[in-house]
Coordinates of C-alpha atoms in Angstrom, one line a residue:
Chain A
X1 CA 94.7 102.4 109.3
X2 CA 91.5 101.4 108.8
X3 CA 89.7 98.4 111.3
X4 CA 87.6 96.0 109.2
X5 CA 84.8 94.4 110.7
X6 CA 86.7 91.1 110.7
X7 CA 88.8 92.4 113.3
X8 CA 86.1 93.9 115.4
X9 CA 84.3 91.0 115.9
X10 CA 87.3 88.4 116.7
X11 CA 88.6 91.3 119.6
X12 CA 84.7 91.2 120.5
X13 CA 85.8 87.8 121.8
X14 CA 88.8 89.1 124.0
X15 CA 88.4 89.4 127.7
X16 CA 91.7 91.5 127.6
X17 CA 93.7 94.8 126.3
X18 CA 96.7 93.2 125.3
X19 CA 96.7 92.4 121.9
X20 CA 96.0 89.4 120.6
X21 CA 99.8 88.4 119.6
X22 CA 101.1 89.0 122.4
X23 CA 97.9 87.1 124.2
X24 CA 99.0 84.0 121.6
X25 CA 102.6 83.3 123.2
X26 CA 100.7 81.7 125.9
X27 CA 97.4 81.1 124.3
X28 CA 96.9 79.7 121.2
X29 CA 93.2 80.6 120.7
X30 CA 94.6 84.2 120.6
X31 CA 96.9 83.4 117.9
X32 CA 93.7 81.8 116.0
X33 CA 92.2 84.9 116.3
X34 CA 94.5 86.9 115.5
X35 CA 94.7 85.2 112.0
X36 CA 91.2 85.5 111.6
X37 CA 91.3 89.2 113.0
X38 CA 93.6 89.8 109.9
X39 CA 93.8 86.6 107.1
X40 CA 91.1 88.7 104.7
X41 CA 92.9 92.2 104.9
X42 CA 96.5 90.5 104.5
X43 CA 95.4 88.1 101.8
X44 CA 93.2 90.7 99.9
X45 CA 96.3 92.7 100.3
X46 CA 98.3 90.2 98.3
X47 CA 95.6 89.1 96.1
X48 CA 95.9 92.7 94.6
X49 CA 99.0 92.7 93.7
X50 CA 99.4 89.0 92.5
X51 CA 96.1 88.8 90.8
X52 CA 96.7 85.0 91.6
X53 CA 94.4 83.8 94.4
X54 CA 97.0 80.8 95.0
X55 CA 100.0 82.7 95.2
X56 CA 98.5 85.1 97.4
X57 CA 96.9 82.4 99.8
X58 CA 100.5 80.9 99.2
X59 CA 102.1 84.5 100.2
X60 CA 99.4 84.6 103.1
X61 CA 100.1 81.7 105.4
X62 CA 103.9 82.1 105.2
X63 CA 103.4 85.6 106.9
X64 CA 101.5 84.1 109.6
X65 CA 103.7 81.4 109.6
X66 CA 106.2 84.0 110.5
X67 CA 104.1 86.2 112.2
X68 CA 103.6 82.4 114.5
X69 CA 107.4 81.9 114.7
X70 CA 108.2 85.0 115.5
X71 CA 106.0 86.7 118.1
X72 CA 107.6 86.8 121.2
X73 CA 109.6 89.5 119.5
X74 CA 106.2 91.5 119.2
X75 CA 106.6 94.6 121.9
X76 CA 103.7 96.6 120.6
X77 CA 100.5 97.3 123.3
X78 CA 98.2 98.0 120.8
X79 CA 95.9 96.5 117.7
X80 CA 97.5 99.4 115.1
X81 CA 101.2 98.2 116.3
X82 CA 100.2 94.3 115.8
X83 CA 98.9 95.1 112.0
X84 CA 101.8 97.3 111.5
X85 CA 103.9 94.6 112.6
X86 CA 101.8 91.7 110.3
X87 CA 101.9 94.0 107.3
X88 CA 105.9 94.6 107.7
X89 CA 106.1 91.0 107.4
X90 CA 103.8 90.5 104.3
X91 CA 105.4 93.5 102.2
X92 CA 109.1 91.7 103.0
X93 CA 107.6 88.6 101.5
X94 CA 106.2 90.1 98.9
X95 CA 109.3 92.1 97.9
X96 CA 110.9 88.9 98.2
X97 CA 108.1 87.0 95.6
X98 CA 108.7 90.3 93.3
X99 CA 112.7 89.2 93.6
X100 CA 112.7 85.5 92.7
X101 CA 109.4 84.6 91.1
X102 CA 108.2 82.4 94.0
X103 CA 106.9 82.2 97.3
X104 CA 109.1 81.7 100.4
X105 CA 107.7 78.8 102.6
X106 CA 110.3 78.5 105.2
X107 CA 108.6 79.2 107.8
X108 CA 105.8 76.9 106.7
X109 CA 108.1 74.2 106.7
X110 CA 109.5 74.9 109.9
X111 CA 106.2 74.6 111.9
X112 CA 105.7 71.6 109.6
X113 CA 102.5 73.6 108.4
X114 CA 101.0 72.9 104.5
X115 CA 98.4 75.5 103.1
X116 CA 95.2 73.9 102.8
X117 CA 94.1 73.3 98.3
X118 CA 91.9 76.2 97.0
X119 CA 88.3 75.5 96.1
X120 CA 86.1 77.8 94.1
X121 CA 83.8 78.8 97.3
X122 CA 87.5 80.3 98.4
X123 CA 88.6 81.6 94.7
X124 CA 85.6 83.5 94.3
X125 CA 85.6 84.6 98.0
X126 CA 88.9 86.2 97.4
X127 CA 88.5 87.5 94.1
X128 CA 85.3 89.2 95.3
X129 CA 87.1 90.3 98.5
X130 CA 89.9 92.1 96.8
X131 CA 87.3 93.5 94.0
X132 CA 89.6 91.8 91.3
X133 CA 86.8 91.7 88.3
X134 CA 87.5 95.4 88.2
X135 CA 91.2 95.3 89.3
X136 CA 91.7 93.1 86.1
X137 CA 90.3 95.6 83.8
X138 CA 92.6 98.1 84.3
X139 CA 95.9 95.2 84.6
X140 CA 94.6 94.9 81.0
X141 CA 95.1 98.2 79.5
X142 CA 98.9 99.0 81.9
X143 CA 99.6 95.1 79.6
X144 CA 100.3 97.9 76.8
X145 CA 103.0 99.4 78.7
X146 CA 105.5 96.4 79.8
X147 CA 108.1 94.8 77.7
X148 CA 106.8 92.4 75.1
X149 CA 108.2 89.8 77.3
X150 CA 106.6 90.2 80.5
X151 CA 103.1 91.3 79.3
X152 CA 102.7 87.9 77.6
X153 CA 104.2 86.0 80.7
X154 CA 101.3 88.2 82.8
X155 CA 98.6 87.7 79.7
X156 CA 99.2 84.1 79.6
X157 CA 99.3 83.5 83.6
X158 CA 96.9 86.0 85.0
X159 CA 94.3 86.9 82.5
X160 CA 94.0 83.7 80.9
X161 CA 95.1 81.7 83.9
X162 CA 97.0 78.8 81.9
X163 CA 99.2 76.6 83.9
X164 CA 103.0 77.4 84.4
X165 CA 104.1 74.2 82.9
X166 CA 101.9 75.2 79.5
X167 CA 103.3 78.7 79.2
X168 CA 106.7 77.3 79.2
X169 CA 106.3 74.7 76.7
X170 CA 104.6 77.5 74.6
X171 CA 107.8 79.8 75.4
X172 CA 110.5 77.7 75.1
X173 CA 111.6 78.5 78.1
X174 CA 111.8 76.8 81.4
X175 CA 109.5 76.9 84.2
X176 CA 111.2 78.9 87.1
X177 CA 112.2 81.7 84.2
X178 CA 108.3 82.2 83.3
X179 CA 107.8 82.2 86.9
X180 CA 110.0 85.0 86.8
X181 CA 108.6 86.9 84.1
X182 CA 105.0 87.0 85.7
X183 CA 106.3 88.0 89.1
X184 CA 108.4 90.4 87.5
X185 CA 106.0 92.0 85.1
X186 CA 103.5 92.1 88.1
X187 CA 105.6 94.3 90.1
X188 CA 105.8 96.4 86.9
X189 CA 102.8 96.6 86.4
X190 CA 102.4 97.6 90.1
X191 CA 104.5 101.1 89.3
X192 CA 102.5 101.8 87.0
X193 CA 98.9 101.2 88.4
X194 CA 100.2 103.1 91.0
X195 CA 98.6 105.1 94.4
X196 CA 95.4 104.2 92.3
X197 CA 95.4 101.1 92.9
X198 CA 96.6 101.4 96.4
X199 CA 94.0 99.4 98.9
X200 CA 92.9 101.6 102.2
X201 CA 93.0 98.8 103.7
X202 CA 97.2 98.6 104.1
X203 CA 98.4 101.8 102.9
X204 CA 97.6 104.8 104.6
Chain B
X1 CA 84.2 87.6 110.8
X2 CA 86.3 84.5 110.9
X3 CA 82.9 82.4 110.4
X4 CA 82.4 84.4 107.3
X5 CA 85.4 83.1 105.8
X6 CA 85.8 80.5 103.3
X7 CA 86.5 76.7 103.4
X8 CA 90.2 76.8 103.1
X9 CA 91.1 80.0 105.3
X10 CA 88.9 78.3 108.2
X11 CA 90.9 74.9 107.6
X12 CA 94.4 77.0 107.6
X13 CA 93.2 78.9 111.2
X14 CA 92.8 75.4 112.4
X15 CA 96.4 74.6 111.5
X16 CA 97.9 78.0 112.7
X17 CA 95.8 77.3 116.3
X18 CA 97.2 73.7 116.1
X19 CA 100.8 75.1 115.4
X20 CA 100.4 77.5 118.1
X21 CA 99.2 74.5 120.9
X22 CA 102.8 72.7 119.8
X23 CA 104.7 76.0 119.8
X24 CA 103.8 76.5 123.6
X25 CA 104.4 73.3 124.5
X26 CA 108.2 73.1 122.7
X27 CA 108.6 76.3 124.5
X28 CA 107.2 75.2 128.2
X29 CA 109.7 72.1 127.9
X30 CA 112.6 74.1 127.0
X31 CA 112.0 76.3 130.0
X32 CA 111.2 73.1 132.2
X33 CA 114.6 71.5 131.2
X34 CA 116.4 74.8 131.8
X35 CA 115.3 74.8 135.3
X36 CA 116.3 71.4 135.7
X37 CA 119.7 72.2 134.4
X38 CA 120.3 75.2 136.8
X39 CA 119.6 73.1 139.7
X40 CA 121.9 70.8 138.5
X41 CA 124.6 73.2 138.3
X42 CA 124.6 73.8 141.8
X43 CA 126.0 69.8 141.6
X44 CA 128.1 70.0 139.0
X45 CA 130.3 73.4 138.8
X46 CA 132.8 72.3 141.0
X47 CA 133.4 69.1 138.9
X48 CA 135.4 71.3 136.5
X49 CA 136.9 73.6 138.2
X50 CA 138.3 70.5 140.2
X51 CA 139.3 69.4 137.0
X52 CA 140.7 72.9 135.7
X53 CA 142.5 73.3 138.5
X54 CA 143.7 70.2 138.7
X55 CA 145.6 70.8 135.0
X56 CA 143.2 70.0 132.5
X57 CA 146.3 71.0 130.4
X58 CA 147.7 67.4 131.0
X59 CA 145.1 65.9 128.7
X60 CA 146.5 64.9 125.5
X61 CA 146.7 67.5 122.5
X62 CA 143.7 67.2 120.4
X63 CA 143.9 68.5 116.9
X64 CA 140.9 68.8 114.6
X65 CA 138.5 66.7 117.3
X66 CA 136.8 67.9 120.0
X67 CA 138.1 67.6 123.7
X68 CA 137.6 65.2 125.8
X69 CA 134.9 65.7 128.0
X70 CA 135.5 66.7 131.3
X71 CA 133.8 63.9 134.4
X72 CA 130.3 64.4 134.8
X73 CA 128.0 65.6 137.6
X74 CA 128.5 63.7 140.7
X75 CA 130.1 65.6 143.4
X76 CA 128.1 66.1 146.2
X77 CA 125.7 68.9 147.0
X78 CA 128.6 70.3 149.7
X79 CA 131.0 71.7 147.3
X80 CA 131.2 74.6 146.1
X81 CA 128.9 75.5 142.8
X82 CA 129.8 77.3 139.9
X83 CA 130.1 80.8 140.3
X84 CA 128.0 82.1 137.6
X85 CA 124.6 80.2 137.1
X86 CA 124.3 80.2 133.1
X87 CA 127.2 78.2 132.3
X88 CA 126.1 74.2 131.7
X89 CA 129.1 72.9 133.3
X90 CA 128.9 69.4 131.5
X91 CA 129.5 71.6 128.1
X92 CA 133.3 71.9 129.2
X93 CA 135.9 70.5 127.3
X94 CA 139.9 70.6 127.9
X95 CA 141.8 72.8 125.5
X96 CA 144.0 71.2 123.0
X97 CA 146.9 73.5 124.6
X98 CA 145.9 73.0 128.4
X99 CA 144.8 75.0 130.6
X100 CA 141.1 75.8 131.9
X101 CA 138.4 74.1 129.8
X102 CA 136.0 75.8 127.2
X103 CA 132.0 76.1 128.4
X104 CA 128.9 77.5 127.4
X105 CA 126.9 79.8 129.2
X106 CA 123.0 79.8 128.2
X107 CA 121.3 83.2 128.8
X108 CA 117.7 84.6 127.1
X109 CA 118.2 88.1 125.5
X110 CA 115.5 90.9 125.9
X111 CA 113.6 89.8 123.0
X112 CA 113.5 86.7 124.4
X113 CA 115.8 84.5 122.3
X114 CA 118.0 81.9 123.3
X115 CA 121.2 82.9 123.3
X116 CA 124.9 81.4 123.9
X117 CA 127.8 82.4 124.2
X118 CA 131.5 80.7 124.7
X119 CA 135.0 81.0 126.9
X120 CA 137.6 79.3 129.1
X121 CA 135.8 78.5 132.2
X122 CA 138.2 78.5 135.7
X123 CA 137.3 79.6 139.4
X124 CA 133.0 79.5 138.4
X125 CA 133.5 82.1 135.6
X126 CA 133.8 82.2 132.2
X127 CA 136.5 84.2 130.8
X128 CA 139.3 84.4 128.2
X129 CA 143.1 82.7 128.7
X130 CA 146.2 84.5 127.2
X131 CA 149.5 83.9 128.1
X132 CA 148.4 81.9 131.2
X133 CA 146.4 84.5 132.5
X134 CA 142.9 83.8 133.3
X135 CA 140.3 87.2 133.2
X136 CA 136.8 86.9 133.6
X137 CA 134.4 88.1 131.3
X138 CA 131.4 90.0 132.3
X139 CA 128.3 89.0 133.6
X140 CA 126.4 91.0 130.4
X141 CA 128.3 89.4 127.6
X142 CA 126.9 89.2 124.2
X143 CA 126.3 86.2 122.2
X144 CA 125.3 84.0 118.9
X145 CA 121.1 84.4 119.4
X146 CA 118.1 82.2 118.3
X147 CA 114.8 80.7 118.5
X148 CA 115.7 77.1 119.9
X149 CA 112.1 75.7 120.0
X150 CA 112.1 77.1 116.9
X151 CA 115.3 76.3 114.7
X152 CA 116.0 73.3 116.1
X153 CA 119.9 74.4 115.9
X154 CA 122.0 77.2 117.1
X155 CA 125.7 77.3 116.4
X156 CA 128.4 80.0 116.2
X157 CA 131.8 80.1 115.0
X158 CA 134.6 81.8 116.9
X159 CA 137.9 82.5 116.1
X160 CA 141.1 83.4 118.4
X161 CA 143.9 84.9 117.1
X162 CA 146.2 85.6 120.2
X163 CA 149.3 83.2 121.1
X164 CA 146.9 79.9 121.2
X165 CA 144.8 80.1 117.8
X166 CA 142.0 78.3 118.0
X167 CA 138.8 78.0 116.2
X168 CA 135.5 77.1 117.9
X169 CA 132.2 76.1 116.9
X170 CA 129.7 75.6 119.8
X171 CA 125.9 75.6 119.6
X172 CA 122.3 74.0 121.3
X173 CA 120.7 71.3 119.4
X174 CA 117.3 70.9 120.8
X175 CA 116.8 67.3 120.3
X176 CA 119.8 66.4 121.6
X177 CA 120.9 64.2 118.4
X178 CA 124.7 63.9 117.4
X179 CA 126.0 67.1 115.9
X180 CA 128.1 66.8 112.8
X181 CA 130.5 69.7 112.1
X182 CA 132.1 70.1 109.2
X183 CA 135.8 71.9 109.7
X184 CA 139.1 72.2 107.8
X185 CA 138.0 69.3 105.9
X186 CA 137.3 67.2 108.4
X187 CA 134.1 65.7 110.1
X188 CA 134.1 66.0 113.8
X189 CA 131.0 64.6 116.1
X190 CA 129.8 65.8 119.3
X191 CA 127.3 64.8 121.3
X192 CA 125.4 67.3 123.3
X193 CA 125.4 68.0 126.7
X194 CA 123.5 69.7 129.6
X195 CA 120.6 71.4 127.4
X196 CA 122.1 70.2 124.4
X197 CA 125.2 72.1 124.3
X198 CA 128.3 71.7 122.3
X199 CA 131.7 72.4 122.1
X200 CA 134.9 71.4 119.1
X201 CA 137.8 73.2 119.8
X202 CA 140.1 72.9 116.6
X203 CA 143.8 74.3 117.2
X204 CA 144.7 76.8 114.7
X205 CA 142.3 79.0 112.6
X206 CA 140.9 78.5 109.5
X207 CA 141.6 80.4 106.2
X208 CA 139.5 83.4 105.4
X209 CA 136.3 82.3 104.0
X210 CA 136.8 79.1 104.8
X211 CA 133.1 77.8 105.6
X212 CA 132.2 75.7 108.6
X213 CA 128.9 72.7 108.1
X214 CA 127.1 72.3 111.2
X215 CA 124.1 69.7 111.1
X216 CA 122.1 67.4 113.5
X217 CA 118.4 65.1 113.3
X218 CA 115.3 66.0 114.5
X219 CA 113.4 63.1 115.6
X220 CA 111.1 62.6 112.5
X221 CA 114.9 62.2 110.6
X222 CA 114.8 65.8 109.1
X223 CA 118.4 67.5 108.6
X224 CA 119.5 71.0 110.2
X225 CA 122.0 72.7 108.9
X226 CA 124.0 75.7 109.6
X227 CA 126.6 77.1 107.8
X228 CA 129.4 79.2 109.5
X229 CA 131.6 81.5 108.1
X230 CA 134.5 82.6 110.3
X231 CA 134.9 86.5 110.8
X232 CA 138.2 88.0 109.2

């Protein structure tokens, strides 16, 4: 897997080999920079998939919430194992968004932590980040290949980024099932992207 | 680099570094009070096996309430202690049936979660009790596992089958608040112990599938809840 700079630069900062989650069960410094170490690759990571900077920031601090909650059950010695480790956490989430059309935030909740709001100096950040301007181009023309449904549930959410609540008035159809339809025509629409669309920066 | 990153991702490292600093500190108490409580134990195990062997099996019959608790820690540092370190002695309560009284024993699995599990406690050990026969169980016993700092809660359901059905729900509630347990229909509270252990023993089992509501506060008035499901 590749190291992004990010990461470089916050281990610059460590006086020690062992990685920085196991450093954070008695340090919480470590665990700051441990998310900063990773928070770009893990919400660019998610960002691609659920074209939705919100949902993917959403999708982001619940895996470090988790990652947080559960890291004295880290036994890795090294950087590759600790991304390894994050990553397994993010995909389960994802899988999990992909499943029920919204993000988990249990483990938010649990260490009574709330995601901070978005402003554009972040949506843009992302959005550059993950190279979406492009990525949206070709989410355009897979559109042609999902079930009438979903594609307009994904054209009305994602390209034209109207609001849940409009999209179901416009449907006829309640909120939690358009949720549904976008998450579920996103992981469609993930199939058939496919390896191309794959980031280096998770999958090897 | 994390100064590179945007308004809201720095805010949310603030939170997670904040989180962190109260994570520790949950943690360092729980270990503080399980110290404490192990050199309590050296006071207190002989309390109930005084009490065990004195025929715990004359308390009344208790059906669908926990058992009494047994006396508290106050014997002097000269008797003998429990024999095995991990069992919170103040746990114990008297079976319905007689006999020795149920207790919890406390123990931190590899991974290092909190773990518990439950027996008939006589002569310093925990064991099992069939047909009047006492027999320890081993030192390496396995048992219902989870983050306490953490969750806030654990509980476990356990059923017996074997001449003296019985159907047990034990747990650790971290904040020490009444525990509510839902059973049979029927609402039994506990307060916890040593640790914040707990005990209902509940003569008889319950049907198959029959689930079991286990709940307690935390101290900003937030509900936990566990639901058990006994195993056929």
């Amino acid at each position: 897997m590749v190291c992004p700079g990010g990461m470089d630069a916050a281990r610059d900062n460590s006086t020690e080999d062992e990685p920085l989650l196991a450093r954070s069960v008695h340090d919480a410094d470590a665990f700051a920079l441990f998310y900063a170490a990773y928070v770009e690759r893990v919400s660019v990571y998610f960002l691609r998939r659920v074209f939705d900077p919100e949902t993917a920031v959403d999708l982001t601090a619940e895996t470090f919430a988790r990652a947080l909650e559960r890291r004295r059950q880290f036994r890795g010695a090294t950087a590759a194992k600790e991304q390894g480790w994050l990553f397994k956490i993010a995909e389960r989430l994802l899988a999990d968004y992909w499943r029920r059309g919204q993000v988990e935030r249990a483990a938010l909740h649990r260490a009574r932590l709330e995601r901070p709001p978005l402003g554009t100096e972040d949506i843009d950040y992302l959005i550059q980040r993950a190279g979406l301007d492009a990525s949206r181009q070709d989410l355009s023309a897979a559109l042609a290949q999902l079930e009438p449904r979903y594609a307009r549930a994904v054209q009305a959410r994602i390209i034209d980024g109207r609001e849940y609540a409009d999209i179901a008035r416009d449907f006829s159809a309640s909120h939690e099932a358009v949720r549904q339809h976008v998450s579920r025509g996103l992981h469609m629409l993930q199939r058939i992207l496919g390896s191309g669309f794959r980031d280096e920066l998770h999958d090897e | 680099m994390s100064d590179d990153l945007p308004p809201a991702l720095r805010e949310m490292r603030e939170r997670f570094r904040e989180a962190a600093r109260r994570d520790i500190e949950i943690e360092r108490r729980v270990h503080e009070r399980v110290r404490n409580t192990r050199r309590k134990l050296w006071l207190t195990g002989a309390a109930v096996i005084a009490v065990a062997a004195a025929g715990a099996a004359t308390a009344s019959r208790v059906f669908d309430r926990e058992g009494p608790v047994l006396p508290s820690d106050t014997l002097p540092a000269t008797v003998a202690s429990a024999a095995d370190p991990g069992v919170i002695t103040s746990t114990a309560v008297a079976d319905p049936g007689g006999g020795p009284p149920w207790a919890l024993r406390v123990f931190t699995n590899p991974t290092g979660l909190d773990c518990i599990a439950v027996g008939r406690f006589a002569n310093g050990h925990l064991g099992t009790y069939s047909q009047h026969v006492f027999r320890p169980l081993p030192s390496k016993v396995s048992g219902a596992c989870g983050s306490l700092a953490h969750e806030g809660l654990i509980a476990a359901l356990q059923t017996y089958n074997n001449d003296a059905p019985r159907t047990v729900v034990y747990g650790l509630a971290r904040d020490g608040h009444i525990v509510e347990i839902d059973v049979g229909g029927r609402t039994i509270q506990v307060h916890p112990k040593g640790l914040g252990g707990f005990i209902a023993v509940r003569e008889g089992n319950l049907p198959g599938g029959t689930p079991v509501s286990v709940r307690t506060a935390t101290p900003d008035g937030r509900t936990i809840r566990r639901t058990l499901l006994p195993v056929p």
